[in-house]
CSV table of C-alpha atoms in Angstrom, one decimal:
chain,number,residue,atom,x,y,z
A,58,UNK,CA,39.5,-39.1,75.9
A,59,UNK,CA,37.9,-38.2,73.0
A,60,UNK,CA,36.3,-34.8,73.0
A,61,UNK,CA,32.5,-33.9,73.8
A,62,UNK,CA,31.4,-32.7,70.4
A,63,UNK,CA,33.3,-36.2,69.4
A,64,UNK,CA,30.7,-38.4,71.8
A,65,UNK,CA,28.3,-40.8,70.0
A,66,UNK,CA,25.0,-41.1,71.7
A,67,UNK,CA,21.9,-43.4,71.1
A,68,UNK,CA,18.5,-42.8,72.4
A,69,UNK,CA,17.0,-46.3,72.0
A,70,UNK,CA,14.4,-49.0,73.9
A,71,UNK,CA,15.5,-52.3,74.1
A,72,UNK,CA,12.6,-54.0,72.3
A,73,UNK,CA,12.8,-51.9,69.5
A,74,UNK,CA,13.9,-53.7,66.6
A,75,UNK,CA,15.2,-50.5,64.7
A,76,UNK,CA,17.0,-49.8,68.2
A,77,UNK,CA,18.8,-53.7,67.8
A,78,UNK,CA,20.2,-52.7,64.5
A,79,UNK,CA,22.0,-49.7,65.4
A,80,UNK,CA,23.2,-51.4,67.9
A,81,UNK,CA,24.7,-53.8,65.8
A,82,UNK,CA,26.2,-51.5,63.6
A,83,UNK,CA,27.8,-49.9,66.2
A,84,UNK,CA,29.0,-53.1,67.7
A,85,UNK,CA,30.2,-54.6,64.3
A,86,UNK,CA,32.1,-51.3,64.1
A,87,UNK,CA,33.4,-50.9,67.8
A,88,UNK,CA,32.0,-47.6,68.0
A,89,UNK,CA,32.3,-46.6,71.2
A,90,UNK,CA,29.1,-44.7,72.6
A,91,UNK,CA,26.9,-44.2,75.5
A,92,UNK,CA,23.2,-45.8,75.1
A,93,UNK,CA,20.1,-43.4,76.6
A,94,UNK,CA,17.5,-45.6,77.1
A,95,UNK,CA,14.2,-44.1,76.1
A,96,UNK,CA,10.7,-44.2,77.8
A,97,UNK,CA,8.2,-43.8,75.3
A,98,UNK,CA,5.5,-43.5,77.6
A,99,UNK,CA,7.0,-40.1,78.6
A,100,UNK,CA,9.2,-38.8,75.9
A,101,UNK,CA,12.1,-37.1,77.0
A,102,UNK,CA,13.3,-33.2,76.0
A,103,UNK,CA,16.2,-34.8,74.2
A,104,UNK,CA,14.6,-37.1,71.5
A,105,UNK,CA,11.3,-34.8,71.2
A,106,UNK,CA,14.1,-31.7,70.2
A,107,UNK,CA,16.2,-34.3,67.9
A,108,UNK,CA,13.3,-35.6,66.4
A,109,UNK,CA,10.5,-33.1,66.0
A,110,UNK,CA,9.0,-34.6,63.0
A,111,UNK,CA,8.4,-38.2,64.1
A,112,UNK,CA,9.4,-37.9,67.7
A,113,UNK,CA,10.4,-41.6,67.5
A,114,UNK,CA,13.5,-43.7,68.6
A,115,UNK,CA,16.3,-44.8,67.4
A,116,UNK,CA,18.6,-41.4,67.3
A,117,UNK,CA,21.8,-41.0,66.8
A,118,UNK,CA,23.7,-38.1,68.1
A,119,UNK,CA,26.9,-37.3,66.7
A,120,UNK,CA,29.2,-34.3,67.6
A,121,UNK,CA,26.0,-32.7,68.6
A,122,UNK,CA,23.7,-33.8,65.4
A,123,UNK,CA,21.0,-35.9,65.6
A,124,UNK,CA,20.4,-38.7,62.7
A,125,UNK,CA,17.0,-40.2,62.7
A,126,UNK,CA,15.9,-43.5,61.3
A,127,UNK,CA,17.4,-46.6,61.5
A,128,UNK,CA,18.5,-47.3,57.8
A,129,UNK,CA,19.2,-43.9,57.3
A,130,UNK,CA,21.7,-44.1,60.6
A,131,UNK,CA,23.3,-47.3,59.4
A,132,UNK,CA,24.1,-45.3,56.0
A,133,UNK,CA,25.6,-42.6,58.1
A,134,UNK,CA,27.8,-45.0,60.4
A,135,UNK,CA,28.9,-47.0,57.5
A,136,UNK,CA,30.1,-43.8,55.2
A,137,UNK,CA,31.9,-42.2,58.8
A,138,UNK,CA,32.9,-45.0,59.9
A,139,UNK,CA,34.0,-47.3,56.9
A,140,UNK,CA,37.1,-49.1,57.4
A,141,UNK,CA,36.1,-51.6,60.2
A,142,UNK,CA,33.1,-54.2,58.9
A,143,UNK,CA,31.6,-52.1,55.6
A,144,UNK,CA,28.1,-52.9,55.2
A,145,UNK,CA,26.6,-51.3,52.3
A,146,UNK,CA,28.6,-53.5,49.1
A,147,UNK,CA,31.0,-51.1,46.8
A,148,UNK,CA,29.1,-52.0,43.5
A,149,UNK,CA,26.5,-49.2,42.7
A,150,UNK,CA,24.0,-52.2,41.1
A,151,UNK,CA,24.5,-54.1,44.4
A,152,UNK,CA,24.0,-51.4,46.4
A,153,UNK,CA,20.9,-50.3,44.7
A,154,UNK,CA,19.3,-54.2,45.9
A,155,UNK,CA,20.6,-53.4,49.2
A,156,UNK,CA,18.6,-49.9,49.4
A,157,UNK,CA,15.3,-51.7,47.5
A,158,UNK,CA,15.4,-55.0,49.8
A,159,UNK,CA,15.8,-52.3,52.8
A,160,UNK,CA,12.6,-51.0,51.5
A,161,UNK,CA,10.5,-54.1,51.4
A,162,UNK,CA,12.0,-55.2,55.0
A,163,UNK,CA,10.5,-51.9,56.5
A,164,UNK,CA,7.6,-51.3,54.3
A,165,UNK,CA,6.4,-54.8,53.8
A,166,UNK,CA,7.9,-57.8,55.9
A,167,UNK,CA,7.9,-55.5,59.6
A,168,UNK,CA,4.4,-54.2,58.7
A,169,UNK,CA,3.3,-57.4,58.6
A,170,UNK,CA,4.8,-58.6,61.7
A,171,UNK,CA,3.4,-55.5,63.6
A,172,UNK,CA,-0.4,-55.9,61.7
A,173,UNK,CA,-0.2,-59.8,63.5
A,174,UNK,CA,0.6,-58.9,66.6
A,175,UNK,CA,-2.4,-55.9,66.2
A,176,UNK,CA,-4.6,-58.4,64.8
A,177,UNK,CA,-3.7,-60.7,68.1
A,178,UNK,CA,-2.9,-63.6,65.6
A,179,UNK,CA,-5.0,-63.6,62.4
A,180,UNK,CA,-4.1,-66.5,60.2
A,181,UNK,CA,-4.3,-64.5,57.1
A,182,UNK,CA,-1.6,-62.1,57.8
A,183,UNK,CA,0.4,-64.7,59.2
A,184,UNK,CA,0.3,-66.3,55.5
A,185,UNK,CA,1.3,-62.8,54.8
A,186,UNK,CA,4.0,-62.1,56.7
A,187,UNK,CA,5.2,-65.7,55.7
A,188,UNK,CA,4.8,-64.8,51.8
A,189,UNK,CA,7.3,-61.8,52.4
A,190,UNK,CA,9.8,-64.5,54.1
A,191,UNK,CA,9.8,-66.5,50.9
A,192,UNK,CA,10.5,-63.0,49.4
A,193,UNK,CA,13.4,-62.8,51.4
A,194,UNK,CA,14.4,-66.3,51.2
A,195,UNK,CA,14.5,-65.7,47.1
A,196,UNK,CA,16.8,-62.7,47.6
A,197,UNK,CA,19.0,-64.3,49.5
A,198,UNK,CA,19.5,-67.4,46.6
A,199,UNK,CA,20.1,-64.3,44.4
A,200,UNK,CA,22.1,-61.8,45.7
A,201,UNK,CA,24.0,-63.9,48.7
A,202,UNK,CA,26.4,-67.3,47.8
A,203,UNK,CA,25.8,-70.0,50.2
A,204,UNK,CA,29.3,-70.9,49.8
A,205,UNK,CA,30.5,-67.6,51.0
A,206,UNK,CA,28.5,-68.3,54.4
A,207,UNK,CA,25.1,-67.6,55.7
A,208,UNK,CA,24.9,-63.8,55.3
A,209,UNK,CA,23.6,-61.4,52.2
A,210,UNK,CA,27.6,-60.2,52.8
A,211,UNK,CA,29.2,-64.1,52.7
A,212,UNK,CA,30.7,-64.5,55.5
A,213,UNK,CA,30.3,-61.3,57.3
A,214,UNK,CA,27.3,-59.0,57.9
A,215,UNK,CA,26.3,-56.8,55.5
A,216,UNK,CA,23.7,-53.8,55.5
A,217,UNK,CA,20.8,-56.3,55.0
A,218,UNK,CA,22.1,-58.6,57.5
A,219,UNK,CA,22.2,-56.0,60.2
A,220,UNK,CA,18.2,-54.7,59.2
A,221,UNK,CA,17.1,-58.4,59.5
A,222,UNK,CA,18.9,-59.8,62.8
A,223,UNK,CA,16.2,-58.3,64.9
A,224,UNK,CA,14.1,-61.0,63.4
A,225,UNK,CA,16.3,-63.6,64.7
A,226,UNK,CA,15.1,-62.9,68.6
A,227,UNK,CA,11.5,-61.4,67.6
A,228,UNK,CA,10.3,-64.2,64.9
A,229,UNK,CA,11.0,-67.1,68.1
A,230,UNK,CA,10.0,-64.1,70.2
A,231,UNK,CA,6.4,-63.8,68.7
A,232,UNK,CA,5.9,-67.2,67.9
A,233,UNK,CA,6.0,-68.5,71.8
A,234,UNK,CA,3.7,-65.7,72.8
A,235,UNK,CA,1.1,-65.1,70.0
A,236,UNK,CA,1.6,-68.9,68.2
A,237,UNK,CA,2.9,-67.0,65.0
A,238,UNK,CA,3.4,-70.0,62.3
A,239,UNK,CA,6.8,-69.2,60.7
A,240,UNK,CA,7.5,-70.4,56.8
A,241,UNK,CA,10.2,-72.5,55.8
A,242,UNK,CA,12.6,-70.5,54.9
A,243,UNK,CA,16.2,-72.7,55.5
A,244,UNK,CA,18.6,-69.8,54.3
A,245,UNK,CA,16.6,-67.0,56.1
A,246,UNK,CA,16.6,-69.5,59.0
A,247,UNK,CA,20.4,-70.0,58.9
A,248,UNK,CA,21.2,-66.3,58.7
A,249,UNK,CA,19.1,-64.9,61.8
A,250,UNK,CA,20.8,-68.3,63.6
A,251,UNK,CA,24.5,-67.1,62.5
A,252,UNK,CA,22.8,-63.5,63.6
A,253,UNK,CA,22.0,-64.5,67.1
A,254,UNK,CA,25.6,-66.6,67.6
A,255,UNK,CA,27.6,-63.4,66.0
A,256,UNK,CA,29.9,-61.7,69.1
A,257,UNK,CA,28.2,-58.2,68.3
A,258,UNK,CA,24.8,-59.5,68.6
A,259,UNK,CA,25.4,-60.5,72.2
A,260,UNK,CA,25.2,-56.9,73.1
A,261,UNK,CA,22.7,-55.5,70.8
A,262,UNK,CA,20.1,-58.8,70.9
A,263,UNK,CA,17.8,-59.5,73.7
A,264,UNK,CA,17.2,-62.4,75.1
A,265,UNK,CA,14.2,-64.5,73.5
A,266,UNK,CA,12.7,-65.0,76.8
A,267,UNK,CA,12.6,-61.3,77.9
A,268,UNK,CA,11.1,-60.3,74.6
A,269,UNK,CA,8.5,-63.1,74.7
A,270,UNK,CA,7.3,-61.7,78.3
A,271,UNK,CA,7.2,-58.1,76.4
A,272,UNK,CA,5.5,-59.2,73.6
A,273,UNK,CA,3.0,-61.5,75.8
A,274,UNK,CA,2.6,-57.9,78.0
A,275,UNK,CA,1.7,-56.1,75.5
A,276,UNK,CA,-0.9,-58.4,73.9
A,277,UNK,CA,-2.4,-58.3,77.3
A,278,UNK,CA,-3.2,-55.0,77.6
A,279,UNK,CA,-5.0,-54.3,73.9
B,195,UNK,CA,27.7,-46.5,19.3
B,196,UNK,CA,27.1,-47.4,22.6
B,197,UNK,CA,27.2,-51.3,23.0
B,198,UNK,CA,23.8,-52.8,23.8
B,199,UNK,CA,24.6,-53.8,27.1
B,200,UNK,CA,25.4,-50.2,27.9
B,201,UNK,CA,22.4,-49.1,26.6
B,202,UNK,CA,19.7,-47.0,29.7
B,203,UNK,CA,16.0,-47.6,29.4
B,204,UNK,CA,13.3,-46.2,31.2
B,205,UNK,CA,10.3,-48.1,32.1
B,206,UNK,CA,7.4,-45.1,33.0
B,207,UNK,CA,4.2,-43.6,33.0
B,208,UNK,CA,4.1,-39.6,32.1
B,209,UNK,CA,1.6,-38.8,35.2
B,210,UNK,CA,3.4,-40.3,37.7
B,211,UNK,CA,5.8,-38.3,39.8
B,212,UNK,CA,8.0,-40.7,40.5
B,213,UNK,CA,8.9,-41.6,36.8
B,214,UNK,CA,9.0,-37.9,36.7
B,215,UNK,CA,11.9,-37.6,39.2
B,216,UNK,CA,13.6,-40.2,37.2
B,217,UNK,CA,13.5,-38.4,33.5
B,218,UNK,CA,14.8,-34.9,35.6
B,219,UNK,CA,17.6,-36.7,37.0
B,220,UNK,CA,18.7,-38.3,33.7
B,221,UNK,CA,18.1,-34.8,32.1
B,222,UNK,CA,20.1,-33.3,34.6
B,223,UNK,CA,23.3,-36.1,34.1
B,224,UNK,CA,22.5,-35.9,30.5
B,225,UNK,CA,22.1,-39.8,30.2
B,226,UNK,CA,21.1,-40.9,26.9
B,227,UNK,CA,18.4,-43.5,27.2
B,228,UNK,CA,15.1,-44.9,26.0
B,229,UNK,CA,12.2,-44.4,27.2
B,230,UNK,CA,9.2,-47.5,26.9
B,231,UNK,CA,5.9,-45.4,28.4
B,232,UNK,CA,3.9,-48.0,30.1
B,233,UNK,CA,0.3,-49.2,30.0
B,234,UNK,CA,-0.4,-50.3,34.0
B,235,UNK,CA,-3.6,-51.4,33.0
B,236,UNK,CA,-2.1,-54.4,30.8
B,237,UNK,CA,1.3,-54.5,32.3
B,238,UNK,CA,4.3,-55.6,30.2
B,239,UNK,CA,5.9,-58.3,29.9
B,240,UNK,CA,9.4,-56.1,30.4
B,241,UNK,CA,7.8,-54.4,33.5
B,242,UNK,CA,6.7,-57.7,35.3
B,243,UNK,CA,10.0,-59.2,34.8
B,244,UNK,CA,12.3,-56.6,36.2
B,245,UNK,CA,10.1,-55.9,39.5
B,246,UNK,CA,8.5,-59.2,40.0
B,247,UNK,CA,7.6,-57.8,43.8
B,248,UNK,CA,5.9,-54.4,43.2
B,249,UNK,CA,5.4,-55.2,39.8
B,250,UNK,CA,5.8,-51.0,39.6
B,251,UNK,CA,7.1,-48.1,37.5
B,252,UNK,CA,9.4,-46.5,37.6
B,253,UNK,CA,12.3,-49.1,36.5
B,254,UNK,CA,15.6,-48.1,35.2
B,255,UNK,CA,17.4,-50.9,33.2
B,256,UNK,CA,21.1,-50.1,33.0
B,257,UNK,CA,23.4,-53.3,31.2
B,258,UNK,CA,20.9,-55.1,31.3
B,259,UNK,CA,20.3,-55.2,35.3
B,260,UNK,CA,16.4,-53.2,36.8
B,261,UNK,CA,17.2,-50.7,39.4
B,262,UNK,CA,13.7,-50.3,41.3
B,263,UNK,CA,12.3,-47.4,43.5
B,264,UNK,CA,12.5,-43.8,42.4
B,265,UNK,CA,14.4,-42.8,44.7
B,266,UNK,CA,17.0,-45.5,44.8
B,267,UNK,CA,17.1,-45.3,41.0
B,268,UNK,CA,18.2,-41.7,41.5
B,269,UNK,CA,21.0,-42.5,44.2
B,270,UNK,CA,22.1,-45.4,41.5
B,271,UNK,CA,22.2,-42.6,38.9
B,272,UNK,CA,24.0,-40.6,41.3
B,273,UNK,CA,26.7,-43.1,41.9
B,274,UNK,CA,27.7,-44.6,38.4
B,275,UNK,CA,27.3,-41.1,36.7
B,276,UNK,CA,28.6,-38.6,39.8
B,277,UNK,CA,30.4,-36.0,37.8
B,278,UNK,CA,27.6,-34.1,36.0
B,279,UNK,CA,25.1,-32.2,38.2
B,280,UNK,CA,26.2,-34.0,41.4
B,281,UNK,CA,23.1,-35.0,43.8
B,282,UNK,CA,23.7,-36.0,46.9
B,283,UNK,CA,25.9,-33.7,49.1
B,284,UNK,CA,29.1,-34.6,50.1
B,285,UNK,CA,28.6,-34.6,53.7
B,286,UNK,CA,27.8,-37.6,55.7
B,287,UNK,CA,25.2,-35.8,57.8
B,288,UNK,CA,24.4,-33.6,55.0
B,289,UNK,CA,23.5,-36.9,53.2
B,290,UNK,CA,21.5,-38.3,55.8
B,291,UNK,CA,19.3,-35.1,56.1
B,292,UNK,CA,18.5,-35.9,52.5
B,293,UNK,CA,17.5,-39.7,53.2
B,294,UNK,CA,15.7,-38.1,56.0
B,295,UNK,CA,13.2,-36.1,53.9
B,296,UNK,CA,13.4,-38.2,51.2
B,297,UNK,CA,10.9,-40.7,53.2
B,298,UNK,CA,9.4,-37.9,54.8
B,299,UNK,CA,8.3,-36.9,51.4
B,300,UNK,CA,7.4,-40.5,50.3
B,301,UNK,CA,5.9,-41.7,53.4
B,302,UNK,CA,3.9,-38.2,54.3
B,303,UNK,CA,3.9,-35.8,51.7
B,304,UNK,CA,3.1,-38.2,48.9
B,305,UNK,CA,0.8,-40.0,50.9
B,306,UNK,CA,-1.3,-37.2,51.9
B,307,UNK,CA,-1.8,-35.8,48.6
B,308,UNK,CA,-2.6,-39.3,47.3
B,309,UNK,CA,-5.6,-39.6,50.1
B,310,UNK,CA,-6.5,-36.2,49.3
B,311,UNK,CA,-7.5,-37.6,45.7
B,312,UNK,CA,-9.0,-40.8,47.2
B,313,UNK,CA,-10.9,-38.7,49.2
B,314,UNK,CA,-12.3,-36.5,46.7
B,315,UNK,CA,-10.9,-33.3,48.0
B,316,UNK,CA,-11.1,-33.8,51.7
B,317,UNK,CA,-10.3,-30.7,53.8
B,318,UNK,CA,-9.0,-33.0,56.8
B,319,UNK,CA,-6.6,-34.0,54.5
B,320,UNK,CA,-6.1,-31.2,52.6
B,321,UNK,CA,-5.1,-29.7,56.2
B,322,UNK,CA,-3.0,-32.5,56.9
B,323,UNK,CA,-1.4,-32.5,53.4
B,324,UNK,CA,-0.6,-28.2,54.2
B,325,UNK,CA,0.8,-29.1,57.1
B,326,UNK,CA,3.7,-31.8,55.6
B,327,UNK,CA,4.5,-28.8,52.9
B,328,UNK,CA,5.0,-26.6,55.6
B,329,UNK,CA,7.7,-29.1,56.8
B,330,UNK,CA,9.0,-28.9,54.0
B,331,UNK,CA,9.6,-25.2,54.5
B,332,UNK,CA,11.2,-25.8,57.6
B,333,UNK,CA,13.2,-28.0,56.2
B,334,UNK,CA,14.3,-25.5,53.1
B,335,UNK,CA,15.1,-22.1,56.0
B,336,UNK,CA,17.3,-25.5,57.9
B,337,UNK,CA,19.1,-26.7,55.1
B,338,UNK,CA,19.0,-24.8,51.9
B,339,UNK,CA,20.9,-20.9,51.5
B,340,UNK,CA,18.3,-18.4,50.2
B,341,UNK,CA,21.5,-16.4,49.2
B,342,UNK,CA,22.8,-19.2,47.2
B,343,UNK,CA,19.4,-20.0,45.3
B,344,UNK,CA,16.2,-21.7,45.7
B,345,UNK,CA,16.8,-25.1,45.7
B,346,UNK,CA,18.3,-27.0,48.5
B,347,UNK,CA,21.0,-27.3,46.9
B,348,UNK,CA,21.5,-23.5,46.7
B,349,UNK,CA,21.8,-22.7,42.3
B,350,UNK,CA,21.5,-25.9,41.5
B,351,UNK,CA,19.2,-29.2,41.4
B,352,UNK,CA,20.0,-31.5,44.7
B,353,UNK,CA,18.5,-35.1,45.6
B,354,UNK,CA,15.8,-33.3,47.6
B,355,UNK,CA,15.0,-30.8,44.6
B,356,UNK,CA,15.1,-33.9,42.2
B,357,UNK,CA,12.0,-35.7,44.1
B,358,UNK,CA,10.4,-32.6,45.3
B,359,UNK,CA,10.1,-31.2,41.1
B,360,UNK,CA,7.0,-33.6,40.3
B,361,UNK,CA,5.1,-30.9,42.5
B,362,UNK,CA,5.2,-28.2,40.4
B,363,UNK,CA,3.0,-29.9,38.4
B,364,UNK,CA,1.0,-31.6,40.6
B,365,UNK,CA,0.2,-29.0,42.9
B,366,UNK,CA,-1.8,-26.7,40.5
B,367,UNK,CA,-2.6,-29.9,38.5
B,368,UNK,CA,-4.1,-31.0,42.1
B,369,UNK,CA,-5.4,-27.1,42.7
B,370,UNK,CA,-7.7,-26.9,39.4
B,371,UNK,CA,-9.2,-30.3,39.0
B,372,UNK,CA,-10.1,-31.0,42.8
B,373,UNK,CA,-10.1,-27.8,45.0
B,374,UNK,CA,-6.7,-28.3,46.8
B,375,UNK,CA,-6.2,-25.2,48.8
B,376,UNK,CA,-2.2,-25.4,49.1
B,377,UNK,CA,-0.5,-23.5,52.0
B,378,UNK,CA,1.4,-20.1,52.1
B,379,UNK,CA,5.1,-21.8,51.7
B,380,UNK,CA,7.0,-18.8,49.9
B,381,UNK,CA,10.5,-20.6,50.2
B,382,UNK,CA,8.7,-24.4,48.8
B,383,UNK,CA,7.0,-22.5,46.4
B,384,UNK,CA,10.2,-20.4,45.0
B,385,UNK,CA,11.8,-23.9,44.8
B,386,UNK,CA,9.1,-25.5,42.9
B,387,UNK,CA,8.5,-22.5,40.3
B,388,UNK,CA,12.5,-22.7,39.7
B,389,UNK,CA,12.7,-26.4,39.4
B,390,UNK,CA,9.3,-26.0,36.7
B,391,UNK,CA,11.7,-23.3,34.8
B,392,UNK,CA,14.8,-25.4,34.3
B,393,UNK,CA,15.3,-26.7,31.3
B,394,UNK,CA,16.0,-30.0,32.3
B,395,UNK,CA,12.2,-29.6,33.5
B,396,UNK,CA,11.0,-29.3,30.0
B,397,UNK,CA,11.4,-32.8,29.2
B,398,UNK,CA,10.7,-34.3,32.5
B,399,UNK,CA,7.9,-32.5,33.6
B,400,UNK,CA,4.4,-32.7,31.6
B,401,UNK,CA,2.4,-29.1,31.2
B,402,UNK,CA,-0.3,-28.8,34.3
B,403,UNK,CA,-3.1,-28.4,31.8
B,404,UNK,CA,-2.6,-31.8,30.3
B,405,UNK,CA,-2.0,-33.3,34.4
B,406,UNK,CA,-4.9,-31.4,35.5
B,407,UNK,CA,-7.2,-33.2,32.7
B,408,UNK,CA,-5.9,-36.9,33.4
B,409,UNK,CA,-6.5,-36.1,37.5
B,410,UNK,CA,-10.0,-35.0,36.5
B,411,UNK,CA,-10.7,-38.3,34.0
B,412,UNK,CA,-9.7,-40.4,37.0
B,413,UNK,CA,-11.3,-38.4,39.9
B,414,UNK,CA,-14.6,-38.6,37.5
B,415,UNK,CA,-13.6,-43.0,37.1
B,416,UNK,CA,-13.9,-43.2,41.1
């Protein structure tokens, strides 16, 4: 039995898209670890003293120390944890696109998202959010090889893949409930499908259905 | 001779900070380079090319390839030159306190000193922009040594120090052209009068006089 100061724990909420990923990662690595589900309604002690500044999930707490934001924790598990499934690519140059496309998914393509559902369904930042797909779709023809398999990493899931499967229950997810028009996007499309169908995704995916009832809540009461 | 493919050039702009962070960290390595200043009002054919999406300084073309985002640029600078003036700690958590406050610095600090110009010297914001710094401060007491030096990196220039420099400048700059009233942070304040007198500043950092006139000329544009 490993030792207390040892124990991984996550304060997370289920819908929470930055919650899905590290729960991929940890999945996709088989890090064992016991899952604190949060109520944000009524923060508890334990993520308001781990995370002071932004008092926000996800949190990972390892031997004692708490590391805060999703990207940031997938860094960390990857470089502690790097033998099983690496996820950031060796190469410095690809590495840097990993960190920049990182960026844009959490500064452009999930604002967008969130200003839709705010907006309760404007047209005009659907067009948006669909422009930063094509983004993504062109990233993908660059940096990933279709012959290699459907992911940024080829075949298996890479750091990019892991920041974008949350999309692969919440794009169907906000399109039954708030009629969001998704772009074309065949290679995006094809990664969140080999996303959702992936073994560790079973675990740290929702299903469609709950999220859509979520989503649909939470519309209703704005 | 370096061949041309090896050859480092810096897209930039001498006011902004982050082009500033980038010139310190290549002073710091020691990285021979070029540097093409930047007109962003009639951007360049170079500069539209290498960051098609943000269409953004700073850029960092290294054989040939752009590396985008100031602070990505510096991890890529970190990794493929890691002997000189190493950046980032060693430590996994160590590491991840650094990406921490590296967006807290982006996202808030940044941010709030940017809306404090909008606003024309604001004393909401100027508030809100004291209360980030002091952060900051809490940050320095949690993760820097006062014994060792002033930087968070103890004696010498870390990744934090690196993309907290650009305030030196921009404090006082900010101070005598618009009113900013900055808060009592002795340890922030130690760290950015160090960072202004290392000589690796000198050629990264522009005098305040010179900043404070082109914050003026652009408050008096508004």
């Amino acid at each position: 039995m490993a030792s207390r100061d040892q124990e991984v724990t996550l304060l997370s909420a289920w819908p929470s898209p930055y919650s899905m990923r590290v729960k991929l990662a940890l999945a996709l690595k088989g890090i064992e670890h016991e899952d604190l589900p949060q109520d944000l309604g009524n923060k508890s002690k334990i993520l308001l003293e781990s995370n002071p500044v932004h008092k926000k999930i996800p949190v990972l707490i390892h031997k004692g120390k708490p590391i805060l934001e999703s990207a940031i924790i997938i860094h960390y598990i990857d470089e502690v944890w790097p033998e099983t499934s690496p996820l950031l690519p060796q190469d410095a140059f690809l590495r840097a696109q990993h960190r920049f496309w990182s960026d844009f998914i959490d500064k452009k393509l999930s604002d967008s998202l969130i200003r839709f559902l705010r907006s309760n369904g404007d047209a005009a930042v659907n067009e948006e959010f669909n422009q930063n797909c094509l983004l993504i779709e062109g990233a993908l023809a660059e940096l990933g090889s279709e012959e290699e398999g459907p992911f940024f990493g080829g075949a298996s899931m890479s750091f990019l893949d892991v920041l974008l499967a949350p999309y692969a229950v919440w794009i169907p997810g906000v399109e039954q409930a708030m009629g969001l028009k998704p772009a074309k996007c065949p290679r995006f499309h094809k990664l969140l499908a080999a996303a959702s169908e992936h073994p560790s995704a079973k675990v740290a995916l929702p299903q469609v259905e709950k999220l859509k009832e979520y989503i649909a809540l939470r519309a209703s009461e704005r």
